[in-house]
mmCIF file of C-alpha atoms and ligand atoms in Angstrom:
data_model
loop_
_atom_site.group_PDB
_atom_site.id
_atom_site.type_symbol
_atom_site.label_atom_id
_atom_site.label_comp_id
_atom_site.label_asym_id
_atom_site.label_seq_id
_atom_site.Cartn_x
_atom_site.Cartn_y
_atom_site.Cartn_z
ATOM 1 C CA UNK A 54 -4.126 -7.696 -16.246
ATOM 2 C CA UNK A 55 -4.598 -3.907 -16.364
ATOM 3 C CA UNK A 56 -2.872 -1.328 -14.520
ATOM 4 C CA UNK A 57 -4.943 1.749 -13.201
ATOM 5 C CA UNK A 58 -3.806 4.741 -11.283
ATOM 6 C CA UNK A 59 -6.857 6.563 -11.116
ATOM 7 C CA UNK A 60 -9.603 5.893 -8.663
ATOM 8 C CA UNK A 61 -12.649 6.846 -10.928
ATOM 9 C CA UNK A 62 -11.186 4.570 -13.642
ATOM 10 C CA UNK A 63 -11.237 1.670 -11.228
ATOM 11 C CA UNK A 64 -14.570 2.285 -9.689
ATOM 12 C CA UNK A 65 -15.823 2.228 -13.497
ATOM 13 C CA UNK A 66 -13.923 -0.878 -14.139
ATOM 14 C CA UNK A 67 -15.512 -2.661 -10.644
ATOM 15 C CA UNK A 68 -18.863 -1.125 -11.375
ATOM 16 C CA UNK A 69 -19.058 -2.940 -14.984
ATOM 17 C CA UNK A 70 -17.846 -6.268 -13.358
ATOM 18 C CA UNK A 71 -20.183 -6.084 -10.401
ATOM 19 C CA UNK A 72 -23.192 -5.414 -12.480
ATOM 20 C CA UNK A 73 -22.543 -8.368 -14.381
ATOM 21 C CA UNK A 74 -22.800 -10.467 -11.076
ATOM 22 C CA UNK A 75 -18.795 -10.785 -10.392
ATOM 23 C CA UNK A 76 -17.571 -10.941 -6.741
ATOM 24 C CA UNK A 77 -14.404 -8.852 -6.143
ATOM 25 C CA UNK A 78 -11.634 -9.863 -4.186
ATOM 26 C CA UNK A 79 -9.127 -7.146 -2.727
ATOM 27 C CA UNK A 80 -5.526 -7.462 -1.734
ATOM 28 C CA UNK A 81 -4.066 -4.447 -0.388
ATOM 29 C CA UNK A 82 -0.266 -4.135 -0.490
ATOM 30 C CA UNK A 83 2.668 -1.789 -0.101
ATOM 31 C CA UNK A 84 4.497 -3.492 -2.796
ATOM 32 C CA UNK A 85 7.828 -5.036 -2.624
ATOM 33 C CA UNK A 86 5.860 -8.063 -3.486
ATOM 34 C CA UNK A 87 7.025 -11.773 -2.358
ATOM 35 C CA UNK A 88 5.401 -15.283 -1.933
ATOM 36 C CA UNK A 89 3.441 -14.223 1.064
ATOM 37 C CA UNK A 90 1.498 -11.554 -0.906
ATOM 38 C CA UNK A 91 0.901 -13.961 -3.818
ATOM 39 C CA UNK A 92 -0.491 -16.492 -1.131
ATOM 40 C CA UNK A 93 -3.098 -13.612 -0.316
ATOM 41 C CA UNK A 94 -3.634 -13.367 -4.150
ATOM 42 C CA UNK A 95 -4.138 -17.238 -4.321
ATOM 43 C CA UNK A 96 -6.419 -17.324 -1.798
ATOM 44 C CA UNK A 97 -8.352 -14.490 -3.246
ATOM 45 C CA UNK A 98 -8.676 -15.955 -6.718
ATOM 46 C CA UNK A 99 -9.956 -19.391 -5.196
ATOM 47 C CA UNK A 100 -12.916 -17.527 -3.596
ATOM 48 C CA UNK A 101 -13.718 -14.517 -5.951
ATOM 49 C CA UNK A 102 -14.411 -13.830 -9.813
ATOM 50 C CA UNK A 103 -11.995 -11.237 -9.818
ATOM 51 C CA UNK A 104 -9.127 -10.121 -8.005
ATOM 52 C CA UNK A 105 -7.720 -6.417 -7.419
ATOM 53 C CA UNK A 106 -4.453 -5.721 -5.833
ATOM 54 C CA UNK A 107 -3.537 -2.446 -4.579
ATOM 55 C CA UNK A 108 0.085 -1.245 -4.406
ATOM 56 C CA UNK A 109 0.717 1.886 -2.234
ATOM 57 C CA UNK A 110 3.332 2.853 0.292
ATOM 58 C CA UNK A 111 0.860 4.653 2.761
ATOM 59 C CA UNK A 112 3.112 7.557 4.143
ATOM 60 C CA UNK A 113 0.548 8.014 7.000
ATOM 61 C CA UNK A 114 1.335 4.685 8.687
ATOM 62 C CA UNK A 115 5.255 5.492 9.060
ATOM 63 C CA UNK A 116 5.849 6.914 12.301
ATOM 64 C CA UNK A 117 9.500 6.978 11.385
ATOM 65 C CA UNK A 118 10.345 9.119 8.168
ATOM 66 C CA UNK A 119 13.614 7.246 7.428
ATOM 67 C CA UNK A 120 11.630 4.068 7.422
ATOM 68 C CA UNK A 121 9.312 5.485 4.849
ATOM 69 C CA UNK A 122 12.067 6.811 2.834
ATOM 70 C CA UNK A 123 13.886 3.485 2.827
ATOM 71 C CA UNK A 124 10.858 1.188 2.178
ATOM 72 C CA UNK A 125 11.458 -0.882 -1.066
ATOM 73 C CA UNK A 126 9.634 0.256 -4.087
ATOM 74 C CA UNK A 127 9.830 -2.099 -6.889
ATOM 75 C CA UNK A 128 6.871 -1.252 -9.186
ATOM 76 C CA UNK A 129 7.975 -3.054 -12.340
ATOM 77 C CA UNK A 130 8.851 -6.717 -10.588
ATOM 78 C CA UNK A 131 5.689 -5.984 -8.723
ATOM 79 C CA UNK A 132 3.517 -5.808 -11.871
ATOM 80 C CA UNK A 133 5.097 -8.848 -13.355
ATOM 81 C CA UNK A 134 4.620 -11.051 -10.336
ATOM 82 C CA UNK A 135 0.845 -9.914 -10.197
ATOM 83 C CA UNK A 136 0.633 -10.685 -13.830
ATOM 84 C CA UNK A 137 1.933 -14.277 -13.352
ATOM 85 C CA UNK A 138 -0.437 -14.624 -10.513
ATOM 86 C CA UNK A 139 -3.297 -13.810 -12.701
ATOM 87 C CA UNK A 140 -4.497 -10.814 -11.088
ATOM 88 C CA UNK A 141 -7.193 -8.986 -13.020
ATOM 89 C CA UNK A 142 -6.438 -5.251 -11.891
ATOM 90 C CA UNK A 143 -3.538 -3.724 -10.184
ATOM 91 C CA UNK A 144 -4.142 -0.298 -8.562
ATOM 92 C CA UNK A 145 -1.142 1.900 -8.333
ATOM 93 C CA UNK A 146 -2.434 5.136 -6.791
ATOM 94 C CA UNK A 147 -0.432 8.361 -6.291
ATOM 95 C CA UNK A 148 -0.538 9.862 -2.701
ATOM 96 C CA UNK A 149 -2.264 12.920 -4.221
ATOM 97 C CA UNK A 150 -5.017 10.494 -5.337
ATOM 98 C CA UNK A 151 -5.449 8.870 -1.825
ATOM 99 C CA UNK A 152 -4.978 11.986 0.137
ATOM 100 C CA UNK A 153 -6.245 14.849 -1.969
ATOM 101 C CA UNK A 154 -6.801 16.802 1.038
ATOM 102 C CA UNK A 155 -3.286 16.302 2.520
ATOM 103 C CA UNK A 156 -1.481 13.302 4.293
ATOM 104 C CA UNK A 157 -3.806 13.169 7.418
ATOM 105 C CA UNK A 158 -5.123 10.133 9.176
ATOM 106 C CA UNK A 159 -8.420 9.736 11.075
ATOM 107 C CA UNK A 160 -8.350 8.904 14.826
ATOM 108 C CA UNK A 161 -9.827 5.648 15.404
ATOM 109 C CA UNK A 162 -10.839 3.934 18.635
ATOM 110 C CA UNK A 163 -10.512 0.093 18.569
ATOM 111 C CA UNK A 164 -11.134 -0.717 22.275
ATOM 112 C CA UNK A 165 -7.477 -0.754 22.993
ATOM 113 C CA UNK A 166 -6.259 -3.080 20.550
ATOM 114 C CA UNK A 167 -4.636 -0.072 19.011
ATOM 115 C CA UNK A 168 -2.499 0.748 21.851
ATOM 116 C CA UNK A 169 -0.897 -2.538 22.515
ATOM 117 C CA UNK A 170 2.659 -3.633 21.077
ATOM 118 C CA UNK A 171 2.976 -2.263 17.623
ATOM 119 C CA UNK A 172 0.627 0.730 18.554
ATOM 120 C CA UNK A 173 2.766 1.356 21.815
ATOM 121 C CA UNK A 174 6.045 1.235 19.889
ATOM 122 C CA UNK A 175 4.683 2.943 16.535
ATOM 123 C CA UNK A 176 2.412 5.725 17.658
ATOM 124 C CA UNK A 177 -0.114 6.616 14.918
ATOM 125 C CA UNK A 178 0.794 3.564 12.968
ATOM 126 C CA UNK A 179 -2.666 1.916 13.100
ATOM 127 C CA UNK A 180 -4.769 5.280 12.581
ATOM 128 C CA UNK A 181 -2.646 5.481 9.267
ATOM 129 C CA UNK A 182 -3.480 1.860 8.513
ATOM 130 C CA UNK A 183 -7.125 1.947 9.197
ATOM 131 C CA UNK A 184 -7.331 5.375 7.343
ATOM 132 C CA UNK A 185 -5.910 4.098 4.080
ATOM 133 C CA UNK A 186 -7.673 0.835 4.365
ATOM 134 C CA UNK A 187 -10.918 2.350 4.806
ATOM 135 C CA UNK A 188 -10.321 4.761 1.904
ATOM 136 C CA UNK A 189 -9.411 1.232 -0.323
ATOM 137 C CA UNK A 190 -12.750 -0.248 0.763
ATOM 138 C CA UNK A 191 -14.675 2.636 -0.344
ATOM 139 C CA UNK A 192 -13.189 2.869 -3.655
ATOM 140 C CA UNK A 193 -13.003 -1.127 -4.312
ATOM 141 C CA UNK A 194 -15.999 -2.014 -2.200
ATOM 142 C CA UNK A 195 -14.786 -5.717 -2.095
ATOM 143 C CA UNK A 196 -16.816 -8.676 -1.195
ATOM 144 C CA UNK A 197 -13.517 -10.254 0.604
ATOM 145 C CA UNK A 198 -10.271 -8.515 1.584
ATOM 146 C CA UNK A 199 -7.181 -10.490 2.418
ATOM 147 C CA UNK A 200 -4.564 -9.885 5.174
ATOM 148 C CA UNK A 201 -1.579 -11.900 6.280
ATOM 149 C CA UNK A 202 -1.502 -13.185 9.936
ATOM 150 C CA UNK A 203 2.080 -11.786 10.124
ATOM 151 C CA UNK A 204 0.583 -8.557 10.775
ATOM 152 C CA UNK A 205 -1.644 -10.026 13.284
ATOM 153 C CA UNK A 206 -2.336 -6.961 15.312
ATOM 154 C CA UNK A 207 -3.149 -5.217 11.849
ATOM 155 C CA UNK A 208 -5.681 -7.872 10.902
ATOM 156 C CA UNK A 209 -7.334 -7.612 14.425
ATOM 157 C CA UNK A 210 -7.535 -3.669 13.773
ATOM 158 C CA UNK A 211 -9.136 -4.431 10.116
ATOM 159 C CA UNK A 212 -11.672 -6.938 11.732
ATOM 160 C CA UNK A 213 -12.757 -4.164 14.244
ATOM 161 C CA UNK A 214 -12.869 -1.066 11.555
ATOM 162 C CA UNK A 215 -15.181 -3.618 9.568
ATOM 163 C CA UNK A 216 -17.314 -4.204 12.499
ATOM 164 C CA UNK A 217 -17.256 -0.646 13.860
ATOM 165 C CA UNK A 218 -18.254 0.922 10.494
ATOM 166 C CA UNK A 219 -20.608 -2.145 9.600
ATOM 167 C CA UNK A 220 -18.736 -2.585 5.972
ATOM 168 C CA UNK A 221 -20.759 -5.295 4.011
ATOM 169 C CA UNK A 222 -17.203 -7.523 3.281
ATOM 170 C CA UNK A 223 -15.541 -10.391 4.793
ATOM 171 C CA UNK A 224 -11.993 -9.957 6.044
ATOM 172 C CA UNK A 225 -10.138 -13.166 5.288
ATOM 173 C CA UNK A 226 -7.009 -14.060 7.435
ATOM 174 C CA UNK A 227 -4.153 -15.899 5.589
ATOM 175 C CA UNK A 228 -1.493 -17.649 7.455
ATOM 176 C CA UNK A 229 2.171 -16.659 7.735
ATOM 177 C CA UNK A 230 4.400 -17.636 4.704
ATOM 178 C CA UNK A 231 7.984 -18.643 5.780
ATOM 179 C CA UNK A 232 11.241 -18.931 4.011
ATOM 180 C CA UNK A 233 12.673 -22.688 4.325
ATOM 181 C CA UNK A 234 14.720 -21.491 7.276
ATOM 182 C CA UNK A 235 11.685 -20.204 9.001
ATOM 183 C CA UNK A 236 12.012 -16.582 8.504
ATOM 184 C CA UNK A 237 8.461 -14.859 8.259
ATOM 185 C CA UNK A 238 8.301 -13.405 4.600
ATOM 186 C CA UNK A 239 8.449 -9.643 4.432
ATOM 187 C CA UNK A 240 9.169 -6.822 2.155
ATOM 188 C CA UNK A 241 11.724 -5.642 4.690
ATOM 189 C CA UNK A 242 13.685 -8.876 4.517
ATOM 190 C CA UNK A 243 15.203 -7.575 1.106
ATOM 191 C CA UNK A 244 17.122 -4.930 3.078
ATOM 192 C CA UNK A 245 18.839 -7.273 5.750
ATOM 193 C CA UNK A 246 22.685 -7.737 5.103
ATOM 194 C CA UNK A 247 24.198 -11.021 4.602
ATOM 195 C CA UNK A 248 24.974 -11.143 8.108
ATOM 196 C CA UNK A 249 21.730 -10.363 9.339
ATOM 197 C CA UNK A 250 19.841 -12.556 7.019
ATOM 198 C CA UNK A 251 21.822 -15.366 8.742
ATOM 199 C CA UNK A 252 20.957 -14.158 12.175
ATOM 200 C CA UNK A 253 17.039 -13.362 11.337
ATOM 201 C CA UNK A 254 15.800 -17.018 11.568
ATOM 202 C CA UNK A 255 16.616 -16.986 14.987
ATOM 203 C CA UNK A 256 13.413 -15.136 15.326
ATOM 204 C CA UNK A 257 11.076 -18.215 14.598
ATOM 205 C CA UNK A 258 13.620 -20.327 16.215
ATOM 206 C CA UNK A 259 13.222 -18.477 19.649
ATOM 207 C CA UNK A 260 9.456 -18.256 19.166
ATOM 208 C CA UNK A 261 9.191 -22.056 18.706
ATOM 209 C CA UNK A 262 11.397 -22.725 21.777
ATOM 210 C CA UNK A 263 9.320 -20.186 23.642
ATOM 211 C CA UNK A 264 6.233 -22.151 22.979
ATOM 212 C CA UNK A 265 7.602 -25.327 24.464
ATOM 213 C CA UNK A 266 9.193 -23.540 27.474
ATOM 214 C CA UNK A 267 5.714 -22.176 28.371
ATOM 215 C CA UNK A 268 4.345 -25.424 28.634
ATOM 216 C CA UNK A 269 5.899 -25.757 31.878
ATOM 217 C CA UNK A 270 6.926 -22.309 32.948
ATOM 218 C CA UNK A 271 5.168 -18.947 33.697
ATOM 219 C CA UNK A 272 4.433 -16.568 31.235
ATOM 220 C CA UNK A 273 7.130 -14.275 33.060
ATOM 221 C CA UNK A 274 9.735 -17.068 32.994
ATOM 222 C CA UNK A 275 8.885 -17.353 29.371
ATOM 223 C CA UNK A 276 9.603 -13.563 28.423
ATOM 224 C CA UNK A 277 12.933 -13.859 30.649
ATOM 225 C CA UNK A 278 13.860 -16.885 28.389
ATOM 226 C CA UNK A 279 13.220 -15.156 25.237
ATOM 227 C CA UNK A 280 15.014 -12.023 26.329
ATOM 228 C CA UNK A 281 17.930 -14.106 27.562
ATOM 229 C CA UNK A 282 18.076 -16.084 23.855
ATOM 230 C CA UNK A 283 18.022 -12.832 22.163
ATOM 231 C CA UNK A 284 20.896 -11.653 24.133
ATOM 232 C CA UNK A 285 22.935 -14.306 22.494
ATOM 233 C CA UNK A 286 22.074 -13.193 18.988
ATOM 234 C CA UNK A 287 23.079 -10.147 17.117
ATOM 235 C CA UNK A 288 19.244 -9.094 17.108
ATOM 236 C CA UNK A 289 18.151 -6.588 19.281
ATOM 237 C CA UNK A 290 14.693 -7.586 21.082
ATOM 238 C CA UNK A 291 12.188 -4.541 21.177
ATOM 239 C CA UNK A 292 9.410 -6.759 22.718
ATOM 240 C CA UNK A 293 8.091 -10.092 23.395
ATOM 241 C CA UNK A 294 4.440 -10.150 24.647
ATOM 242 C CA UNK A 295 2.128 -13.150 25.296
ATOM 243 C CA UNK A 296 -1.256 -11.807 24.592
ATOM 244 C CA UNK A 297 -5.089 -12.647 24.131
ATOM 245 C CA UNK A 298 -5.594 -13.268 20.370
ATOM 246 C CA UNK A 299 -8.699 -11.186 20.545
ATOM 247 C CA UNK A 300 -8.063 -8.125 22.928
ATOM 248 C CA UNK A 301 -4.210 -8.373 22.202
ATOM 249 C CA UNK A 302 -3.917 -7.738 26.130
ATOM 250 C CA UNK A 303 -1.071 -9.117 27.814
ATOM 251 C CA UNK A 304 -1.723 -12.100 29.725
ATOM 252 C CA UNK A 305 0.163 -12.992 32.926
ATOM 253 C CA UNK A 306 -1.047 -16.652 33.122
ATOM 254 C CA UNK A 307 -1.406 -19.433 30.606
ATOM 255 C CA UNK A 308 -4.109 -21.338 32.653
ATOM 256 C CA UNK A 309 -7.446 -20.464 31.158
ATOM 257 C CA UNK A 310 -9.057 -21.362 28.011
ATOM 258 C CA UNK A 311 -8.336 -18.089 25.808
ATOM 259 C CA UNK A 312 -6.377 -18.211 22.779
ATOM 260 C CA UNK A 313 -3.008 -16.762 23.178
ATOM 261 C CA UNK A 314 -0.058 -15.839 20.983
ATOM 262 C CA UNK A 315 3.674 -14.850 21.320
ATOM 263 C CA UNK A 316 4.054 -11.323 19.397
ATOM 264 C CA UNK A 317 7.868 -10.385 18.804
ATOM 265 C CA UNK A 318 9.481 -7.268 17.267
ATOM 266 C CA UNK A 319 13.486 -7.193 16.881
ATOM 267 C CA UNK A 320 15.800 -4.976 15.127
ATOM 268 C CA UNK A 321 18.215 -6.354 12.841
ATOM 269 C CA UNK A 322 20.792 -3.406 12.540
ATOM 270 C CA UNK A 323 18.137 -0.593 11.649
ATOM 271 C CA UNK A 324 15.544 -3.108 10.087
ATOM 272 C CA UNK A 325 12.639 -3.915 12.263
ATOM 273 C CA UNK A 326 11.096 -7.319 11.853
ATOM 274 C CA UNK A 327 7.843 -8.845 13.511
ATOM 275 C CA UNK A 328 6.626 -12.227 13.776
ATOM 276 C CA UNK A 329 4.261 -14.193 15.990
ATOM 277 C CA UNK A 330 2.987 -17.574 16.918
ATOM 278 C CA UNK A 331 0.107 -19.438 18.430
ATOM 279 C CA UNK A 332 0.766 -20.673 21.851
ATOM 280 C CA UNK A 333 -2.136 -22.951 22.452
HETATM 281 O O1 PAF B 116 0.018 -4.761 5.569
HETATM 282 C C1 PAF B 116 0.291 -3.669 4.620
HETATM 283 O O2 PAF B 116 1.120 -3.932 3.724
HETATM 284 C C2 PAF B 116 -0.162 -2.536 4.925
HETATM 285 O O3 PAF B 116 -0.068 -1.946 6.195
HETATM 286 C C3 PAF B 116 -1.592 -2.171 4.202
HETATM 287 C C4 PAF B 116 -2.655 -2.959 4.782
HETATM 288 C C5 PAF B 116 -1.432 -2.431 2.726
HETATM 289 C C6 PAF B 116 -2.080 -0.528 4.240
HETATM 290 O O4 PAF B 116 -1.100 0.192 4.058
#
């Protein structure tokens, strides 16, 4: 595995491999890697000749400066995990490499997807995500790029970005990886106190119960059920929404044929965790 920090060197490496007919799989990450990221790498390795992983904590997608400051950074361990996983190149750019003209996001319009849920609670977040991902796509020009379904709204935003900009690459969604107690894997889990780590599996347990509850209750009743269930835990519910998988607009009934999902954000002390579940 080679480690590159400079985008010109990366472009040269990619050009050499592309001109010999190799396909390129790309996994963008913010580091603090875990099995969830490695599942994206595994998928990429199955489908491409070479896999490139970027590790970059993108400042423009953090609406909360404290969150950016506390975001775990574990470069050495990340490098080791990626080497074991058989990645060909890891790209560790600096902020100046990615934002030579200052840390600014482009403003995007994704037909309203960007304004729902995470977009509402984290203003500017998706502009930051789409800005950095577009920059990475320009540098790497992958054949396929891999995104986890844990950040389902992010995945939809990236699919729209690719459609809007007519980028010649395939976005591959990868299912959520969970700990044995059901907690969705996340870099933020490492920051949970022992007490909150015990509470956190409630998120997926309540989502599963909500799925069953919705079978013979209304959307409104299911939301109340979820809110009440969280009031009995130490977690603080920020939102629970039942939304159309494609538009991410909230639905008020579960009676039609569209695909819907339950989306949730909670606080475990000051650590914000998200998760989602398919509901039909
Ligand atoms: O999901 C993430 O880790 C980040 O949002 C991404 C896609 C790497 C962009 O910074």
